[in-house]
Coordinates of C-alpha atoms in Angstrom, one line a residue:
Chain A
X578 CA 2.4 -34.0 49.2
X579 CA 4.5 -36.3 47.1
X580 CA 2.6 -35.3 44.0
X581 CA 3.3 -31.7 44.6
X582 CA 7.0 -32.4 45.0
X583 CA 7.1 -34.5 41.8
X584 CA 5.4 -31.8 39.7
X585 CA 6.9 -28.9 41.6
X586 CA 9.9 -26.8 40.8
X587 CA 12.1 -28.0 43.6
X588 CA 15.1 -30.4 43.5
X589 CA 13.0 -33.5 42.9
X590 CA 10.3 -31.7 40.8
X591 CA 9.8 -32.2 37.1
X592 CA 7.9 -28.9 36.7
X593 CA 10.7 -27.0 34.9
X594 CA 11.5 -29.8 32.6
X595 CA 7.9 -30.4 31.7
X596 CA 7.2 -26.8 31.0
X597 CA 10.4 -26.6 28.9
X598 CA 9.1 -29.6 27.0
X599 CA 5.8 -27.9 26.4
X600 CA 7.6 -24.8 25.1
X601 CA 9.7 -26.9 22.8
X602 CA 6.5 -28.7 21.5
X603 CA 5.1 -25.2 20.8
X604 CA 8.3 -24.1 19.1
X605 CA 8.8 -27.2 16.9
X606 CA 5.1 -27.1 15.8
X607 CA 5.3 -23.4 15.0
X608 CA 8.5 -24.1 13.0
X609 CA 6.8 -27.0 11.1
X610 CA 3.7 -24.8 10.4
X611 CA 6.0 -22.2 8.9
X612 CA 7.9 -24.8 6.8
X613 CA 4.5 -26.3 5.8
X614 CA 3.1 -22.9 4.8
X615 CA 5.9 -22.4 2.3
X616 CA 5.6 -25.9 1.0
X617 CA 1.9 -25.7 1.0
X618 CA 1.8 -22.5 -1.0
X619 CA 4.2 -23.9 -3.6
X620 CA 2.3 -27.3 -3.9
X621 CA -1.1 -25.5 -4.1
X622 CA 0.2 -23.3 -6.9
X623 CA 1.5 -26.4 -8.6
X624 CA -1.8 -28.1 -8.4
X625 CA -3.7 -25.0 -9.7
X626 CA -1.3 -24.6 -12.6
X627 CA -2.6 -25.1 -16.1
X628 CA 0.5 -27.2 -17.0
X629 CA -0.2 -30.9 -16.6
X630 CA 3.3 -31.8 -15.3
X631 CA 3.1 -29.2 -12.6
X632 CA -0.3 -30.6 -11.5
X633 CA 1.1 -34.1 -11.6
X634 CA 4.0 -33.2 -9.3
X635 CA 1.7 -31.4 -6.9
X636 CA -0.7 -34.3 -6.7
X637 CA 2.2 -36.7 -6.2
X638 CA 3.4 -34.7 -3.3
X639 CA 0.1 -34.5 -1.5
X640 CA -0.6 -38.2 -2.2
X641 CA 2.7 -39.3 -0.7
X642 CA 2.8 -37.1 2.3
X643 CA -0.8 -37.6 3.3
X644 CA -0.7 -41.3 2.5
X645 CA 2.4 -42.4 4.4
X646 CA 2.5 -42.8 8.2
X647 CA 3.9 -39.7 10.0
X648 CA 6.3 -41.8 12.0
X649 CA 7.8 -43.3 8.9
X650 CA 8.5 -39.8 7.5
X651 CA 10.1 -38.8 10.8
X652 CA 12.4 -41.9 10.8
X653 CA 13.2 -41.2 7.2
X654 CA 14.2 -37.6 7.7
X655 CA 16.0 -38.2 11.0
X656 CA 17.9 -41.4 10.2
X657 CA 18.1 -40.7 6.5
X658 CA 19.3 -37.2 7.3
X659 CA 21.7 -38.5 9.9
X660 CA 23.4 -40.9 7.5
X661 CA 23.8 -38.1 5.0
X662 CA 25.4 -35.9 7.7
X663 CA 27.6 -38.8 8.7
X664 CA 28.7 -39.3 5.1
X665 CA 29.6 -35.6 4.9
X666 CA 31.4 -35.9 8.2
X667 CA 33.5 -38.8 6.9
X668 CA 34.3 -36.9 3.7
X669 CA 35.8 -34.1 5.8
X670 CA 37.6 -36.5 8.1
X671 CA 35.2 -36.9 11.1
X672 CA 34.8 -40.5 12.1
X673 CA 31.7 -42.1 13.6
X674 CA 28.0 -41.5 13.6
X675 CA 26.8 -37.9 13.4
X676 CA 23.2 -37.2 14.3
X677 CA 21.0 -34.7 12.5
X678 CA 19.8 -32.1 15.0
X679 CA 16.6 -33.5 16.2
X680 CA 14.7 -30.2 16.4
X681 CA 15.5 -29.6 12.7
X682 CA 14.7 -33.1 11.6
X683 CA 11.4 -33.0 13.6
X684 CA 10.3 -29.6 12.3
X685 CA 11.2 -30.6 8.8
X686 CA 9.4 -34.0 8.9
X687 CA 6.2 -32.5 10.5
X688 CA 6.5 -29.5 8.1
X689 CA 6.6 -31.8 5.1
X690 CA 3.4 -33.5 6.2
X691 CA 1.8 -30.2 7.3
X692 CA 2.7 -28.8 3.9
X693 CA 0.7 -31.5 2.1
X694 CA -2.4 -30.7 4.2
X695 CA -1.9 -27.0 3.9
X696 CA -1.6 -27.3 0.1
X697 CA -5.2 -28.7 0.1
X698 CA -6.4 -25.9 2.4
X699 CA -4.9 -23.2 0.2
X700 CA -6.1 -24.8 -3.0
X701 CA -9.7 -25.0 -1.7
X702 CA -9.4 -21.4 -0.4
X703 CA -8.3 -20.2 -3.9
X704 CA -11.2 -22.0 -5.5
X705 CA -13.6 -20.2 -3.1
X706 CA -12.7 -16.8 -4.6
X707 CA -15.2 -15.8 -7.2
X708 CA -13.4 -15.8 -10.6
X709 CA -15.2 -12.5 -11.4
X710 CA -13.4 -10.7 -8.6
X711 CA -10.1 -11.6 -10.2
X712 CA -11.4 -10.6 -13.6
X713 CA -12.5 -7.3 -12.1
X714 CA -8.9 -6.6 -11.0
X715 CA -7.6 -7.5 -14.4
X716 CA -10.2 -5.3 -16.1
X717 CA -9.0 -2.1 -14.3
X718 CA -5.4 -2.9 -15.5
X719 CA -4.1 -4.3 -12.2
X720 CA -0.9 -6.2 -12.9
X721 CA -1.1 -9.9 -11.9
X722 CA 1.3 -9.7 -9.0
X723 CA -0.5 -6.8 -7.5
X724 CA -3.8 -8.6 -8.0
X725 CA -2.3 -11.6 -6.2
X726 CA -1.3 -9.4 -3.2
X727 CA -4.3 -7.2 -3.0
X728 CA -7.2 -9.4 -4.1
X729 CA -6.2 -13.1 -4.1
X730 CA -4.0 -13.6 -1.0
X731 CA -6.1 -11.7 1.5
X732 CA -9.1 -13.8 0.5
X733 CA -7.1 -17.1 0.5
X734 CA -6.0 -16.3 4.0
X735 CA -9.6 -15.6 5.0
X736 CA -11.0 -18.8 3.6
X737 CA -8.0 -20.8 4.8
X738 CA -8.3 -20.0 8.6
X739 CA -10.7 -22.8 9.6
X740 CA -8.7 -25.4 7.6
X741 CA -5.4 -24.1 9.0
X742 CA -6.8 -24.5 12.5
X743 CA -7.3 -28.2 11.7
X744 CA -3.8 -28.6 10.2
X745 CA -2.2 -26.9 13.3
X746 CA -4.0 -29.2 15.7
X747 CA -2.8 -32.2 13.6
X748 CA 0.8 -30.9 13.6
X749 CA 0.7 -30.3 17.3
X750 CA -0.2 -33.9 17.9
X751 CA 2.3 -35.1 15.2
X752 CA 5.0 -33.3 17.1
X753 CA 4.6 -35.9 19.9
X754 CA 6.1 -38.5 17.4
X755 CA 9.3 -36.5 17.2
X756 CA 10.0 -37.8 20.7
X757 CA 11.4 -40.9 19.0
X758 CA 14.4 -38.8 17.9
X759 CA 15.1 -38.0 21.5
X760 CA 14.0 -34.3 21.3
X761 CA 13.0 -33.4 24.8
X762 CA 9.6 -32.0 23.9
X763 CA 6.5 -32.5 25.9
X764 CA 5.9 -36.2 25.0
X765 CA 9.5 -37.2 25.6
X766 CA 9.8 -35.4 28.9
X767 CA 6.5 -36.9 30.1
X768 CA 7.7 -40.3 29.1
X769 CA 11.1 -39.9 30.9
X770 CA 9.4 -38.5 34.0
X771 CA 6.9 -41.3 34.1
X772 CA 9.6 -44.0 33.6
X773 CA 12.0 -42.8 36.1
X774 CA 9.5 -42.1 38.9
X775 CA 7.2 -45.0 38.0
X776 CA 4.3 -42.5 38.3
X777 CA 2.8 -43.4 34.9
X778 CA -0.7 -42.3 35.6
X779 CA 0.3 -39.0 37.1
X780 CA 2.7 -37.9 34.4
X781 CA 0.8 -39.2 31.3
X782 CA -2.4 -37.5 32.6
X783 CA -0.4 -34.3 33.2
X784 CA 1.1 -34.5 29.7
X785 CA -2.4 -35.1 28.2
X786 CA -3.8 -32.1 30.1
X787 CA -0.9 -29.9 28.9
X788 CA -1.6 -31.0 25.2
X789 CA -5.2 -30.0 25.8
X790 CA -4.1 -26.6 27.1
X791 CA -2.1 -26.1 24.0
X792 CA -4.8 -27.1 21.6
X793 CA -7.6 -25.3 23.3
X794 CA -5.5 -22.1 23.6
X795 CA -4.7 -22.2 19.9
X796 CA -8.3 -23.0 19.1
X797 CA -9.2 -19.7 20.7
X798 CA -6.6 -17.8 18.7
X799 CA -7.9 -19.3 15.5
X800 CA -11.5 -18.6 16.4
X801 CA -10.8 -15.0 17.1
X802 CA -8.9 -14.7 13.8
X803 CA -11.9 -16.3 12.0
X804 CA -14.3 -13.9 13.7
X805 CA -12.2 -10.9 12.6
X806 CA -12.0 -12.1 9.0
X807 CA -15.8 -12.8 8.9
X808 CA -16.9 -9.3 9.3
X809 CA -17.1 -9.0 5.5
X810 CA -19.0 -12.2 5.1
X811 CA -22.7 -12.3 4.4
X812 CA -23.5 -13.5 7.9
X813 CA -21.1 -11.0 9.6
X814 CA -22.1 -8.0 11.6
X815 CA -22.2 -5.6 8.7
X816 CA -20.2 -2.6 9.7
X817 CA -16.6 -2.7 11.1
Chain B
X345 CA -18.3 12.3 -36.4
X346 CA -14.8 13.4 -36.9
X347 CA -11.7 12.6 -34.8
X348 CA -10.4 9.2 -33.8
X349 CA -12.9 6.8 -32.4
X350 CA -12.7 6.2 -28.7
X351 CA -12.9 2.6 -29.4
X352 CA -12.5 0.7 -32.6
X353 CA -12.9 -3.0 -33.0
X354 CA -11.9 -4.6 -36.3
X355 CA -12.9 -8.0 -37.5
X356 CA -12.9 -9.9 -34.2
X357 CA -13.2 -13.7 -34.4
X358 CA -13.4 -16.1 -31.6
X359 CA -14.0 -19.9 -31.4
X360 CA -14.5 -22.1 -28.4
X361 CA -13.4 -25.5 -29.6
X362 CA -15.1 -26.0 -32.9
X363 CA -17.9 -23.6 -32.1
X364 CA -17.3 -20.2 -33.8
X365 CA -18.8 -17.7 -31.4
X366 CA -17.7 -14.5 -33.1
X367 CA -17.5 -14.5 -36.9
X368 CA -15.9 -11.1 -37.7
X369 CA -17.3 -8.2 -35.7
X370 CA -16.3 -4.6 -36.4
X371 CA -17.5 -1.5 -34.6
X372 CA -16.5 2.1 -33.9
X373 CA -17.5 4.0 -30.8
X374 CA -17.1 7.8 -30.9
X375 CA -17.0 10.2 -28.0
X376 CA -20.4 10.2 -26.3
X377 CA -21.8 7.2 -28.2
X378 CA -24.1 5.0 -26.2
X379 CA -24.3 1.7 -28.1
X380 CA -26.7 -1.0 -27.0
X381 CA -25.8 -4.5 -28.1
X382 CA -28.9 -6.7 -28.3
X383 CA -29.3 -10.4 -29.2
X384 CA -30.6 -13.7 -28.0
X385 CA -28.6 -15.5 -25.5
X386 CA -25.8 -17.4 -27.2
X387 CA -25.5 -14.8 -29.9
X388 CA -22.0 -14.0 -28.7
X389 CA -22.6 -10.5 -27.3
X390 CA -21.0 -11.0 -23.9
X391 CA -18.0 -12.8 -25.5
X392 CA -17.7 -9.8 -27.8
X393 CA -17.6 -7.4 -24.9
X394 CA -15.0 -9.6 -23.0
X395 CA -12.8 -9.7 -26.1
X396 CA -12.5 -5.9 -26.1
X397 CA -10.5 -5.7 -22.9
X398 CA -9.0 -9.1 -23.4
X399 CA -10.7 -11.0 -20.6
X400 CA -11.2 -13.3 -23.6
X401 CA -8.5 -13.3 -26.3
X402 CA -9.9 -13.1 -29.8
X403 CA -8.4 -15.5 -32.3
X404 CA -8.2 -12.8 -34.8
X405 CA -8.8 -9.0 -35.2
X406 CA -7.7 -5.8 -33.6
X407 CA -8.7 -3.6 -30.7
X408 CA -7.8 0.1 -31.0
X409 CA -8.5 2.4 -28.0
X410 CA -8.1 6.2 -28.7
X411 CA -6.0 5.4 -31.8
X412 CA -3.7 3.0 -30.0
X413 CA -3.8 -0.6 -31.1
X414 CA -3.3 -3.3 -28.6
X415 CA -0.3 -5.2 -29.8
X416 CA -0.9 -9.0 -30.0
X417 CA 1.5 -11.9 -30.4
X418 CA 1.0 -15.6 -31.0
X419 CA 2.9 -18.2 -29.1
X420 CA 2.6 -22.0 -28.9
X421 CA 0.3 -21.4 -25.9
X422 CA -2.0 -19.3 -27.9
X423 CA -2.7 -15.7 -28.8
X424 CA -2.2 -12.9 -26.3
X425 CA -1.2 -9.3 -25.7
X426 CA 2.4 -8.7 -26.7
X427 CA 3.0 -6.3 -23.9
X428 CA 1.5 -6.8 -20.5
X429 CA 2.3 -3.2 -19.7
X430 CA 0.4 -1.8 -22.7
X431 CA -2.5 -4.1 -22.0
X432 CA -2.8 -3.0 -18.3
X433 CA -2.5 0.7 -19.3
X434 CA -5.3 0.3 -21.9
X435 CA -7.4 -1.8 -19.6
X436 CA -7.2 1.1 -17.0
X437 CA -8.8 3.3 -19.7
X438 CA -11.7 0.9 -20.4
X439 CA -14.1 0.5 -17.6
X440 CA -16.1 -2.7 -17.2
X441 CA -19.3 -3.3 -15.3
X442 CA -20.2 -7.0 -14.8
X443 CA -23.5 -8.8 -14.6
X444 CA -22.5 -10.3 -11.2
X445 CA -21.0 -7.0 -9.9
X446 CA -17.7 -8.6 -8.9
X447 CA -17.0 -6.1 -6.1
X448 CA -14.0 -7.3 -4.0
X449 CA -15.8 -8.9 -1.1
X450 CA -13.0 -8.4 1.5
X451 CA -13.1 -4.6 1.0
X452 CA -15.6 -2.1 2.0
X453 CA -17.4 -0.1 -0.7
X454 CA -15.1 2.9 -0.3
X455 CA -12.0 0.6 -0.4
X456 CA -13.4 -1.0 -3.5
X457 CA -13.7 2.4 -5.2
X458 CA -10.2 3.8 -4.3
X459 CA -8.4 0.5 -5.0
X460 CA -7.8 1.1 -8.7
X461 CA -7.0 4.8 -8.4
X462 CA -4.5 4.2 -5.5
X463 CA -3.0 0.9 -6.5
X464 CA -3.0 1.1 -10.3
X465 CA -3.0 4.8 -11.1
X466 CA -0.9 5.7 -8.0
X467 CA -2.9 8.8 -7.2
X468 CA -2.7 10.3 -3.7
X469 CA -5.1 8.4 -1.4
X470 CA -6.7 11.5 0.2
X471 CA -7.8 12.7 -3.3
X472 CA -9.1 9.3 -4.2
X473 CA -11.2 9.1 -1.0
X474 CA -12.7 12.5 -1.6
X475 CA -13.5 11.6 -5.2
X476 CA -14.9 8.2 -4.2
X477 CA -17.2 9.9 -1.7
X478 CA -18.5 12.3 -4.4
X479 CA -19.0 9.3 -6.8
X480 CA -21.0 7.4 -4.1
X481 CA -23.1 10.5 -3.6
X482 CA -23.7 10.7 -7.3
X483 CA -24.9 7.1 -7.5
X484 CA -26.9 7.5 -4.3
X485 CA -25.2 5.2 -1.8
X486 CA -23.0 7.6 0.1
X487 CA -24.3 6.2 3.4
X488 CA -23.1 2.7 2.4
X489 CA -19.4 3.5 2.0
X490 CA -18.2 1.6 5.1
X491 CA -20.3 -1.5 4.3
X492 CA -19.0 -4.7 2.8
X493 CA -20.5 -5.7 -0.5
X494 CA -22.2 -8.7 1.1
X495 CA -24.5 -6.4 3.1
X496 CA -25.8 -4.4 0.1
X497 CA -28.7 -5.1 -2.2
X498 CA -28.0 -6.1 -5.8
X499 CA -29.0 -2.6 -7.1
X500 CA -26.7 -1.0 -4.6
X501 CA -23.8 -3.3 -5.5
X502 CA -24.2 -2.5 -9.1
X503 CA -24.3 1.2 -8.5
X504 CA -21.1 0.8 -6.4
X505 CA -19.5 -1.2 -9.2
X506 CA -20.4 1.7 -11.6
X507 CA -18.8 4.1 -9.2
X508 CA -15.7 1.9 -9.0
X509 CA -15.4 2.0 -12.7
X510 CA -15.9 5.8 -12.9
X511 CA -13.2 6.3 -10.3
X512 CA -10.6 5.2 -13.0
X513 CA -11.8 8.0 -15.3
X514 CA -12.3 5.6 -18.2
X515 CA -12.6 6.7 -21.8
X516 CA -15.2 4.0 -22.5
X517 CA -17.3 1.9 -20.1
X518 CA -18.3 -1.7 -21.2
X519 CA -21.5 -2.9 -19.5
X520 CA -22.0 -6.7 -19.6
X521 CA -25.7 -7.2 -18.9
X522 CA -25.6 -4.9 -15.9
X523 CA -29.2 -5.4 -14.8
X524 CA -29.7 -9.1 -15.7
X525 CA -28.8 -10.4 -12.2
X526 CA -31.1 -7.9 -10.4
X527 CA -34.6 -8.4 -9.0
X528 CA -37.0 -6.5 -11.2
X529 CA -37.7 -3.8 -8.7
X530 CA -34.0 -2.9 -8.5
X531 CA -33.4 -2.6 -12.2
X532 CA -34.7 1.0 -12.3
X533 CA -32.1 2.4 -9.9
X534 CA -29.2 1.1 -12.0
X535 CA -30.7 2.2 -15.3
X536 CA -31.2 5.6 -13.8
X537 CA -27.5 5.9 -13.0
X538 CA -26.6 4.7 -16.6
X539 CA -29.1 7.2 -18.0
X540 CA -27.3 10.0 -16.1
X541 CA -23.9 8.9 -17.5
X542 CA -25.3 8.9 -21.0
X543 CA -26.5 12.4 -20.5
X544 CA -23.0 13.4 -19.4
X545 CA -21.7 12.1 -22.7
X546 CA -19.9 9.1 -21.3
X547 CA -19.0 6.7 -24.1
X548 CA -20.7 3.4 -23.3
X549 CA -21.1 0.0 -24.9
X550 CA -24.0 -1.8 -23.2
X551 CA -24.9 -5.5 -23.7
X552 CA -28.4 -5.6 -22.4
X553 CA -31.9 -7.1 -22.6
X554 CA -33.5 -3.8 -21.5
X555 CA -35.4 -2.7 -24.6
X556 CA -36.4 0.6 -22.9
X557 CA -32.8 1.5 -22.4
X558 CA -31.9 0.5 -26.0
X559 CA -34.8 2.5 -27.4
X560 CA -34.7 5.6 -25.3
X561 CA -31.2 6.1 -24.1
X562 CA -28.7 4.7 -26.7
X563 CA -28.0 6.5 -29.9
X564 CA -27.2 3.3 -31.7
X565 CA -28.5 -0.2 -31.5
X566 CA -26.6 -3.3 -32.7
X567 CA -28.3 -6.6 -33.1
X568 CA -26.1 -9.7 -33.0
X569 CA -27.1 -13.0 -34.4
X570 CA -24.9 -16.1 -34.7
X571 CA -21.7 -14.3 -34.0
X572 CA -22.2 -11.5 -36.5
X573 CA -23.8 -8.1 -36.6
X574 CA -27.2 -8.8 -38.2
X575 CA -28.2 -5.2 -38.4
X576 CA -27.5 -1.9 -36.7
X577 CA -28.7 1.7 -36.7
X578 CA -30.2 4.5 -34.6
X579 CA -32.9 3.2 -32.3
X580 CA -35.7 5.2 -34.0
X581 CA -34.9 3.4 -37.3
X582 CA -34.3 0.0 -35.7
X583 CA -37.5 0.1 -33.5
X584 CA -39.3 1.9 -36.3
X585 CA -39.5 -1.2 -38.4
X586 CA -36.2 -0.7 -40.4
X587 CA -34.4 -3.5 -38.7
X588 CA -33.8 -6.9 -40.3
X589 CA -36.6 -9.5 -40.2
X590 CA -34.7 -11.4 -37.5
X591 CA -34.5 -8.2 -35.4
X592 CA -38.2 -7.6 -35.7
X593 CA -38.9 -11.1 -34.7
X594 CA -36.5 -10.7 -31.7
X595 CA -38.3 -7.6 -30.4
X596 CA -41.7 -9.2 -30.9
X597 CA -40.5 -12.1 -28.9
X598 CA -39.0 -9.9 -26.1
X599 CA -42.2 -7.9 -25.9
X600 CA -44.4 -11.0 -25.5
X601 CA -42.1 -12.3 -22.9
X602 CA -42.3 -9.0 -21.1
X603 CA -46.1 -9.1 -21.1
X604 CA -46.1 -12.7 -19.9
X605 CA -43.9 -11.8 -17.0

């Protein structure tokens, strides 16, 4: 009975808080995926460029953000960002420590990391497009930007889906690290609930199950997207 | 032949590194000409074709399509078309059929064929679909219009690629070894479509190893050797013993290979 009360939605229950935390985890991961998509596209383009300095910058980015611990990046963005905010505060006459919004800092930090992984996914996807198909577009006089939109991007997206599924799952788990900034996402809420009720087993297991719910649900979404995009592939079903 | 040539190539040169692949090639194609370009592999014939629509940029020389010269400029990054707009317009008048088909694999056959007319020429979609269906009928794969390229045989893919090229109403079509990637039993169906086009007076420049096509369908044969035109003429002369010694040796070699196969 006690368990139901603890997890329930009553006065003593943690149900609402935990579900809110789960929603926040989903939101912060979605935000970081979006940030990472923009960064990933730019970095992938840089790495595919025929200018050496551009390739070098792209490689530097992916090396740094894949090679440094996620937690360090989160600290760097949150505390580094906060001291920048504090400095700005002092300049305009506000005394004391000002924190960077933890949602923003978290989404940005995980997004920066996700961007490095997404860059590799997009680069690989671009390389999977037969050069001849891009030449065929050029040969009918299709301008480069239109060829990018009509021929290249749809195929990048198609080849990128399995890799993006991976990156998404990584980011979802990285988002747990944002709990160190005090953002009340799923990890943080579970931790607080476990600590204040001393029901460690109960709440950490519930937290774990909820992470699994998120990852297995998103796995389904990605798989169905992959199936849809595969209808034009050699092993697909043939007709629409 | 009177009038302006449909396509005029003047003194094209091209090197890859220190290797000079094309050493000054000139050629005029008039309305209805079907020109077969023969030569051993490595003689530069594919590079020559790719220089015509600037998939490769020649180091020197001019390309003139219907009397309009493609303007070129030289920058520190190399030589290229001076006006992207002009290049794209001229490219839309030059069809190209590739050895490896190069159909867009994320589009159905019908979508492949209307892509250029709709996206590049901005023609009404309904007209393009009707025309595409007629073209597919003509090349004999009307029943495959909603298939993806991956689910077609090589011969069907190449016929679709020819239909895609025809949908742009090109003034000249460049064929880059159109049957070389096909299983032997599928070569015939593609040659058949090309023969029909020749009969309709389509201007065609065909890089090929098909001696039968060169001899029976084209009205002119060009033999390339070491980046130059070694000899050229009507097929009856060329195959009738009037070609250069190198050409005679080349066809002897091709025929023995054919018998051996």
